[in-house]
Amino acid sequence: KAGVTQTPRYLIKTRGQQVTLSCSPISGHRSVSWYQQTPGQGLQFLFEYFSETQRNKGNFPGRFSGRQFSNSRSEMNVSTLELGDSALYLCASSLSPGAGNTIYFGEGSWLTVV
Amino acid sequence: DAKTTQPPSMDCAEGRAANLPCNHSTISGNEYVYWYRQIHSQGPQYIIHGLKNNETNEMASLIITEDRKSSTLILPHATLRDTAVYYCIQTQGGSEKLVFGKGTKLTVNP
C-alpha cells in the first residue's frame, strides 16, 4: 500500500513568490497534518485537518495556509515567500485524530527560497 | 514546547540492545507516547506508540512505567542503520498534533 506522497519533492522559489505543496495521504486516512522542519527550529506543527476542517493550527503567520479536499488530499500554501521559509515541509496522515492511530509521515518537500 | 525530555545523545555497540529513555511526567490519561526516528533529510519514520501497556512490534519494544511518567524504547539488536535521531512525543488528547523536541541522537558503532 502506498505511503504518504508529497509533491513536489524539491523546489526553488524567489522571495515574494508563493508556493503550493501537495500531500496525498495513505488510502483510507482522513486526518492530515503538516510540519515545517528547519535546522534552527526543528520540527514544528503547522496545521491539522480532518474531514476538510482545520482542527488545529500552529504558531505561524497568516502567510501559511492549508486546506483539505473531500478525497482527504491536502495542500498547503505559503504566500509572499521569505528566505526564512526555506525548509523541509512534511505531511503526515492517520485514520482519524486523537484515537491512538498510527501517524505516518511522507518524505517531505524541500523548499529553497532565494 | 515539547512535553518530553530525552538525553541529547547516546552511543550503542552494533548487535547490542539500544535503550532510549524518555520522561513525560505531565502525561494525562488519554495521551499517547509515540516514537519516531529520522535519518538526515528523510521524513520521520514511525517506530511504535502506546498508551499504558508495553508494546512490541517488528522494529522495537516500548516499555511504559506503571505511573506512565516515563518510557524506554528498546531496539533489541542495533545495527549501523539504526543511527538516527529518535523522538519521543506525547500527543495531546483528541489531536494528531505532535510536538517534537530535539530528540536523542543515537549513534551505533561497529
PDB file of C-alpha atoms in Angstrom:
ATOM      1  CA  LYS A   1       0.000   0.000   0.000  1.00  0.00           C
ATOM      2  CA  ALA A   2       1.375   3.403  -0.961  1.00  0.00           C
ATOM      3  CA  GLY A   3       2.646   5.675   1.785  1.00  0.00           C
ATOM      4  CA  VAL A   4       2.105   9.385   2.239  1.00  0.00           C
ATOM      5  CA  THR A   5       3.028  11.068  -1.029  1.00  0.00           C
ATOM      6  CA  GLN A   6       4.246  14.628  -1.204  1.00  0.00           C
ATOM      7  CA  THR A   7       4.845  16.681  -4.301  1.00  0.00           C
ATOM      8  CA  PRO A   8       6.997  18.288  -5.426  1.00  0.00           C
ATOM      9  CA  ARG A   9       9.992  16.803  -3.643  1.00  0.00           C
ATOM     10  CA  TYR A  10      12.275  19.740  -4.367  1.00  0.00           C
ATOM     11  CA  LEU A  11      11.609  23.272  -5.469  1.00  0.00           C
ATOM     12  CA  ILE A  12      13.317  26.630  -5.591  1.00  0.00           C
ATOM     13  CA  LYS A  13      11.361  29.858  -5.352  1.00  0.00           C
ATOM     14  CA  THR A  14      12.217  33.535  -5.265  1.00  0.00           C
ATOM     15  CA  ARG A  15      11.417  35.850  -2.382  1.00  0.00           C
ATOM     16  CA  GLY A  16       7.954  37.312  -2.718  1.00  0.00           C
ATOM     17  CA  GLN A  17       6.578  34.408  -4.725  1.00  0.00           C
ATOM     18  CA  GLN A  18       4.032  31.939  -3.451  1.00  0.00           C
ATOM     19  CA  VAL A  19       4.192  28.171  -3.342  1.00  0.00           C
ATOM     20  CA  THR A  20       1.695  25.318  -3.095  1.00  0.00           C
ATOM     21  CA  LEU A  21       2.682  21.928  -1.749  1.00  0.00           C
ATOM     22  CA  SER A  22       0.560  18.833  -2.128  1.00  0.00           C
ATOM     23  CA  CYS A  23       0.017  15.797   0.082  1.00  0.00           C
ATOM     24  CA  SER A  24      -1.800  12.563  -0.698  1.00  0.00           C
ATOM     25  CA  PRO A  25      -2.440  10.598   2.484  1.00  0.00           C
ATOM     26  CA  ILE A  26      -2.395   6.846   2.778  1.00  0.00           C
ATOM     27  CA  SER A  27      -5.551   5.353   1.283  1.00  0.00           C
ATOM     28  CA  GLY A  28      -8.333   5.428   3.869  1.00  0.00           C
ATOM     29  CA  HIS A  29      -6.645   8.029   6.062  1.00  0.00           C
ATOM     30  CA  ARG A  30      -8.739  11.103   6.685  1.00  0.00           C
ATOM     31  CA  SER A  31      -6.522  13.071   9.055  1.00  0.00           C
ATOM     32  CA  VAL A  32      -3.657  15.101   7.612  1.00  0.00           C
ATOM     33  CA  SER A  33      -1.125  17.274   9.410  1.00  0.00           C
ATOM     34  CA  TRP A  34       1.661  19.495   8.156  1.00  0.00           C
ATOM     35  CA  TYR A  35       5.022  20.288   9.735  1.00  0.00           C
ATOM     36  CA  GLN A  36       7.946  22.558   8.958  1.00  0.00           C
ATOM     37  CA  GLN A  37      11.495  21.461   9.728  1.00  0.00           C
ATOM     38  CA  THR A  38      14.406  23.877   9.818  1.00  0.00           C
ATOM     39  CA  PRO A  39      17.878  23.476  11.335  1.00  0.00           C
ATOM     40  CA  GLY A  40      17.212  26.246  13.828  1.00  0.00           C
ATOM     41  CA  GLN A  41      13.664  25.477  14.968  1.00  0.00           C
ATOM     42  CA  GLY A  42      13.450  21.750  14.411  1.00  0.00           C
ATOM     43  CA  LEU A  43      10.122  20.144  13.565  1.00  0.00           C
ATOM     44  CA  GLN A  44       7.194  22.486  14.118  1.00  0.00           C
ATOM     45  CA  PHE A  45       3.491  21.800  13.719  1.00  0.00           C
ATOM     46  CA  LEU A  46       1.686  23.856  11.072  1.00  0.00           C
ATOM     47  CA  PHE A  47      -1.885  22.563  10.698  1.00  0.00           C
ATOM     48  CA  GLU A  48      -4.129  19.573  11.262  1.00  0.00           C
ATOM     49  CA  TYR A  49      -7.102  18.711   9.053  1.00  0.00           C
ATOM     50  CA  PHE A  50      -9.843  16.150   9.354  1.00  0.00           C
ATOM     51  CA  SER A  51     -12.869  15.850   7.096  1.00  0.00           C
ATOM     52  CA  GLU A  52     -11.952  19.070   5.287  1.00  0.00           C
ATOM     53  CA  THR A  53     -11.916  21.040   8.555  1.00  0.00           C
ATOM     54  CA  GLN A  54      -8.890  22.613  10.164  1.00  0.00           C
ATOM     55  CA  ARG A  55      -8.786  21.335  13.732  1.00  0.00           C
ATOM     56  CA  ASN A  56      -5.539  22.844  14.902  1.00  0.00           C
ATOM     57  CA  LYS A  57      -3.109  25.499  13.758  1.00  0.00           C
ATOM     58  CA  GLY A  58       0.432  26.112  14.862  1.00  0.00           C
ATOM     59  CA  ASN A  59       2.073  29.427  15.615  1.00  0.00           C
ATOM     60  CA  PHE A  60       2.809  30.555  12.081  1.00  0.00           C
ATOM     61  CA  PRO A  61       1.905  33.793  10.304  1.00  0.00           C
ATOM     62  CA  GLY A  62      -1.148  34.067   8.095  1.00  0.00           C
ATOM     63  CA  ARG A  63       1.029  33.647   5.011  1.00  0.00           C
ATOM     64  CA  PHE A  64       0.843  29.944   5.748  1.00  0.00           C
ATOM     65  CA  SER A  65      -2.471  28.389   4.843  1.00  0.00           C
ATOM     66  CA  GLY A  66      -3.827  24.991   4.016  1.00  0.00           C
ATOM     67  CA  ARG A  67      -6.859  23.073   3.005  1.00  0.00           C
ATOM     68  CA  GLN A  68      -8.126  19.538   2.706  1.00  0.00           C
ATOM     69  CA  PHE A  69     -10.278  18.189  -0.075  1.00  0.00           C
ATOM     70  CA  SER A  70     -13.141  15.728   0.062  1.00  0.00           C
ATOM     71  CA  ASN A  71     -10.813  12.899  -1.015  1.00  0.00           C
ATOM     72  CA  SER A  72      -8.595  13.740   2.025  1.00  0.00           C
ATOM     73  CA  ARG A  73      -5.780  15.083  -0.134  1.00  0.00           C
ATOM     74  CA  SER A  74      -4.334  18.268   1.290  1.00  0.00           C
ATOM     75  CA  GLU A  75      -2.455  21.287   0.083  1.00  0.00           C
ATOM     76  CA  MET A  76      -0.562  23.975   1.900  1.00  0.00           C
ATOM     77  CA  ASN A  77       0.264  27.384   0.532  1.00  0.00           C
ATOM     78  CA  VAL A  78       2.869  29.906   1.553  1.00  0.00           C
ATOM     79  CA  SER A  79       2.456  33.375   0.121  1.00  0.00           C
ATOM     80  CA  THR A  80       4.988  36.193  -0.094  1.00  0.00           C
ATOM     81  CA  LEU A  81       7.893  33.848   0.494  1.00  0.00           C
ATOM     82  CA  GLU A  82      10.731  34.908   2.746  1.00  0.00           C
ATOM     83  CA  LEU A  83      14.241  33.483   2.942  1.00  0.00           C
ATOM     84  CA  GLY A  84      13.381  32.013   6.329  1.00  0.00           C
ATOM     85  CA  ASP A  85      10.668  29.861   4.784  1.00  0.00           C
ATOM     86  CA  SER A  86      13.366  27.638   3.320  1.00  0.00           C
ATOM     87  CA  ALA A  87      12.681  24.322   4.992  1.00  0.00           C
ATOM     88  CA  LEU A  88      11.588  20.729   4.690  1.00  0.00           C
ATOM     89  CA  TYR A  89       7.788  20.618   4.732  1.00  0.00           C
ATOM     90  CA  LEU A  90       6.384  17.346   5.966  1.00  0.00           C
ATOM     91  CA  CYS A  91       2.914  15.891   5.727  1.00  0.00           C
ATOM     92  CA  ALA A  92       1.579  13.179   8.000  1.00  0.00           C
ATOM     93  CA  SER A  93      -1.598  11.136   7.854  1.00  0.00           C
ATOM     94  CA  SER A  94      -3.651   8.839  10.041  1.00  0.00           C
ATOM     95  CA  LEU A  95      -7.072   7.261  10.056  1.00  0.00           C
ATOM     96  CA  SER A  96      -8.564   9.838  12.402  1.00  0.00           C
ATOM     97  CA  PRO A  97      -7.323  12.218  15.061  1.00  0.00           C
ATOM     98  CA  GLY A  98      -6.771  11.546  18.715  1.00  0.00           C
ATOM     99  CA  ALA A  99      -7.601   7.859  18.761  1.00  0.00           C
ATOM    100  CA  GLY A 100      -4.118   6.495  19.165  1.00  0.00           C
ATOM    101  CA  ASN A 101      -3.843   5.646  15.490  1.00  0.00           C
ATOM    102  CA  THR A 102      -0.510   5.261  13.804  1.00  0.00           C
ATOM    103  CA  ILE A 103       0.645   8.512  12.207  1.00  0.00           C
ATOM    104  CA  TYR A 104       2.792   8.175   9.103  1.00  0.00           C
ATOM    105  CA  PHE A 105       4.980  10.836   7.531  1.00  0.00           C
ATOM    106  CA  GLY A 106       5.840  11.445   3.931  1.00  0.00           C
ATOM    107  CA  GLU A 107       9.356  12.136   2.680  1.00  0.00           C
ATOM    108  CA  GLY A 108       8.695  15.853   2.558  1.00  0.00           C
ATOM    109  CA  SER A 109       9.028  18.727   0.136  1.00  0.00           C
ATOM    110  CA  TRP A 110      12.302  20.638   0.208  1.00  0.00           C
ATOM    111  CA  LEU A 111      11.670  24.330  -0.384  1.00  0.00           C
ATOM    112  CA  THR A 112      14.544  26.704  -1.029  1.00  0.00           C
ATOM    113  CA  VAL A 113      13.768  30.425  -1.187  1.00  0.00           C
ATOM    114  CA  VAL A 114      16.404  32.561  -2.896  1.00  0.00           C
TER     115      VAL A 114
ATOM    116  CA  ASP B   1       7.138  23.412  23.817  1.00  0.00           C
ATOM    117  CA  ALA B   2       7.822  19.706  23.878  1.00  0.00           C
ATOM    118  CA  LYS B   3       6.476  17.964  26.960  1.00  0.00           C
ATOM    119  CA  THR B   4       9.028  15.170  26.872  1.00  0.00           C
ATOM    120  CA  THR B   5      12.679  15.154  27.828  1.00  0.00           C
ATOM    121  CA  GLN B   6      15.321  12.930  26.275  1.00  0.00           C
ATOM    122  CA  PRO B   7      19.105  12.741  26.528  1.00  0.00           C
ATOM    123  CA  PRO B   8      20.666  14.624  23.617  1.00  0.00           C
ATOM    124  CA  SER B   9      22.880  11.766  22.535  1.00  0.00           C
ATOM    125  CA  MET B  10      23.621   8.105  23.157  1.00  0.00           C
ATOM    126  CA  ASP B  11      26.021   5.518  21.793  1.00  0.00           C
ATOM    127  CA  CYS B  12      25.458   1.824  21.298  1.00  0.00           C
ATOM    128  CA  ALA B  13      27.583  -1.024  20.018  1.00  0.00           C
ATOM    129  CA  GLU B  14      26.367  -2.848  16.946  1.00  0.00           C
ATOM    130  CA  GLY B  15      24.484  -6.010  17.881  1.00  0.00           C
ATOM    131  CA  ARG B  16      23.694  -4.774  21.374  1.00  0.00           C
ATOM    132  CA  ALA B  17      20.329  -3.559  22.602  1.00  0.00           C
ATOM    133  CA  ALA B  18      19.799   0.179  22.484  1.00  0.00           C
ATOM    134  CA  ASN B  19      17.689   1.514  25.345  1.00  0.00           C
ATOM    135  CA  LEU B  20      16.455   5.054  24.792  1.00  0.00           C
ATOM    136  CA  PRO B  21      14.792   6.742  27.780  1.00  0.00           C
ATOM    137  CA  CYS B  22      12.110   9.403  27.751  1.00  0.00           C
ATOM    138  CA  ASN B  23      10.438  11.359  30.523  1.00  0.00           C
ATOM    139  CA  HIS B  24       6.833  12.503  30.090  1.00  0.00           C
ATOM    140  CA  SER B  25       5.881  13.454  33.613  1.00  0.00           C
ATOM    141  CA  THR B  26       2.887  15.601  32.594  1.00  0.00           C
ATOM    142  CA  ILE B  27       1.155  12.943  30.538  1.00  0.00           C
ATOM    143  CA  SER B  28      -2.572  12.617  31.125  1.00  0.00           C
ATOM    144  CA  GLY B  29      -4.819   9.607  30.865  1.00  0.00           C
ATOM    145  CA  ASN B  30      -5.755   9.912  27.201  1.00  0.00           C
ATOM    146  CA  GLU B  31      -2.364  10.945  25.852  1.00  0.00           C
ATOM    147  CA  TYR B  32      -0.226   8.507  23.941  1.00  0.00           C
ATOM    148  CA  VAL B  33       3.548   8.191  23.695  1.00  0.00           C
ATOM    149  CA  TYR B  34       4.840   7.958  20.145  1.00  0.00           C
ATOM    150  CA  TRP B  35       8.364   7.201  18.984  1.00  0.00           C
ATOM    151  CA  TYR B  36       9.775   8.238  15.643  1.00  0.00           C
ATOM    152  CA  ARG B  37      13.227   8.316  14.180  1.00  0.00           C
ATOM    153  CA  GLN B  38      14.669  10.484  11.489  1.00  0.00           C
ATOM    154  CA  ILE B  39      17.656   9.863   9.337  1.00  0.00           C
ATOM    155  CA  HIS B  40      19.100  13.009   7.841  1.00  0.00           C
ATOM    156  CA  SER B  41      16.979  14.570   5.118  1.00  0.00           C
ATOM    157  CA  GLN B  42      14.240  11.951   5.321  1.00  0.00           C
ATOM    158  CA  GLY B  43      10.749  12.122   6.769  1.00  0.00           C
ATOM    159  CA  PRO B  44      10.305  10.816  10.330  1.00  0.00           C
ATOM    160  CA  GLN B  45       9.817   7.070  10.414  1.00  0.00           C
ATOM    161  CA  TYR B  46       7.167   5.691  12.755  1.00  0.00           C
ATOM    162  CA  ILE B  47       8.536   3.167  15.238  1.00  0.00           C
ATOM    163  CA  ILE B  48       5.936   2.408  17.880  1.00  0.00           C
ATOM    164  CA  HIS B  49       3.396   4.002  20.186  1.00  0.00           C
ATOM    165  CA  GLY B  50       1.495   3.129  23.338  1.00  0.00           C
ATOM    166  CA  LEU B  51      -0.917   4.336  25.986  1.00  0.00           C
ATOM    167  CA  LYS B  52      -0.124   2.416  29.147  1.00  0.00           C
ATOM    168  CA  ASN B  53       0.729  -1.160  28.254  1.00  0.00           C
ATOM    169  CA  ASN B  54       4.074  -2.297  26.960  1.00  0.00           C
ATOM    170  CA  GLU B  55       4.119  -2.692  23.198  1.00  0.00           C
ATOM    171  CA  THR B  56       6.270  -4.671  20.787  1.00  0.00           C
ATOM    172  CA  ASN B  57       6.472  -4.757  17.033  1.00  0.00           C
ATOM    173  CA  GLU B  58       8.982  -5.893  14.453  1.00  0.00           C
ATOM    174  CA  MET B  59      11.119  -2.825  14.992  1.00  0.00           C
ATOM    175  CA  ALA B  60      11.196  -2.242  18.709  1.00  0.00           C
ATOM    176  CA  SER B  61       9.663  -2.594  22.152  1.00  0.00           C
ATOM    177  CA  LEU B  62       8.150   0.185  24.210  1.00  0.00           C
ATOM    178  CA  ILE B  63       8.215  -0.121  27.972  1.00  0.00           C
ATOM    179  CA  ILE B  64       5.994   2.363  29.821  1.00  0.00           C
ATOM    180  CA  THR B  65       6.299   2.694  33.588  1.00  0.00           C
ATOM    181  CA  GLU B  66       3.253   1.991  35.683  1.00  0.00           C
ATOM    182  CA  ASP B  67       2.815   5.665  36.576  1.00  0.00           C
ATOM    183  CA  ARG B  68       3.211   6.489  32.845  1.00  0.00           C
ATOM    184  CA  LYS B  69       5.695   9.250  33.612  1.00  0.00           C
ATOM    185  CA  SER B  70       8.487   7.698  31.618  1.00  0.00           C
ATOM    186  CA  SER B  71       9.149   5.132  28.938  1.00  0.00           C
ATOM    187  CA  THR B  72      12.002   3.318  27.253  1.00  0.00           C
ATOM    188  CA  LEU B  73      12.344   2.429  23.611  1.00  0.00           C
ATOM    189  CA  ILE B  74      14.308  -0.756  23.094  1.00  0.00           C
ATOM    190  CA  LEU B  75      15.958  -1.686  19.814  1.00  0.00           C
ATOM    191  CA  PRO B  76      16.904  -5.291  20.576  1.00  0.00           C
ATOM    192  CA  HIS B  77      19.855  -5.719  18.206  1.00  0.00           C
ATOM    193  CA  ALA B  78      21.071  -2.360  16.986  1.00  0.00           C
ATOM    194  CA  THR B  79      22.626  -2.114  13.534  1.00  0.00           C
ATOM    195  CA  LEU B  80      24.550   0.698  11.877  1.00  0.00           C
ATOM    196  CA  ARG B  81      21.350   1.605  10.017  1.00  0.00           C
ATOM    197  CA  ASP B  82      19.694   2.426  13.328  1.00  0.00           C
ATOM    198  CA  THR B  83      21.903   5.501  13.654  1.00  0.00           C
ATOM    199  CA  ALA B  84      19.369   8.358  13.661  1.00  0.00           C
ATOM    200  CA  VAL B  85      17.667  10.980  15.786  1.00  0.00           C
ATOM    201  CA  TYR B  86      14.960   9.371  17.898  1.00  0.00           C
ATOM    202  CA  TYR B  87      11.978  11.421  19.021  1.00  0.00           C
ATOM    203  CA  CYS B  88       9.693  10.599  21.917  1.00  0.00           C
ATOM    204  CA  ILE B  89       6.413  12.512  21.648  1.00  0.00           C
ATOM    205  CA  GLN B  90       3.474  12.869  23.974  1.00  0.00           C
ATOM    206  CA  THR B  91       0.358  13.557  21.940  1.00  0.00           C
ATOM    207  CA  GLN B  92      -2.293  15.971  23.056  1.00  0.00           C
ATOM    208  CA  GLY B  93      -5.630  14.336  23.726  1.00  0.00           C
ATOM    209  CA  GLY B  94      -8.011  14.359  20.795  1.00  0.00           C
ATOM    210  CA  SER B  95      -5.432  15.689  18.382  1.00  0.00           C
ATOM    211  CA  GLU B  96      -2.861  14.440  15.942  1.00  0.00           C
ATOM    212  CA  LYS B  97      -0.596  17.369  16.791  1.00  0.00           C
ATOM    213  CA  LEU B  98       2.897  16.074  17.510  1.00  0.00           C
ATOM    214  CA  VAL B  99       5.185  18.414  19.422  1.00  0.00           C
ATOM    215  CA  PHE B 100       8.737  17.419  18.616  1.00  0.00           C
ATOM    216  CA  GLY B 101      11.622  18.136  20.945  1.00  0.00           C
ATOM    217  CA  LYS B 102      15.266  17.833  19.978  1.00  0.00           C
ATOM    218  CA  GLY B 103      15.276  14.050  20.356  1.00  0.00           C
ATOM    219  CA  THR B 104      18.174  11.713  21.073  1.00  0.00           C
ATOM    220  CA  LYS B 105      20.943  11.308  18.536  1.00  0.00           C
ATOM    221  CA  LEU B 106      21.711   7.589  18.644  1.00  0.00           C
ATOM    222  CA  THR B 107      24.993   6.512  17.147  1.00  0.00           C
ATOM    223  CA  VAL B 108      25.516   2.799  16.612  1.00  0.00           C
ATOM    224  CA  ASN B 109      29.208   1.980  16.492  1.00  0.00           C
ATOM    225  CA  PRO B 110      30.760  -1.032  14.730  1.00  0.00           C
TER     226      PRO B 110
END
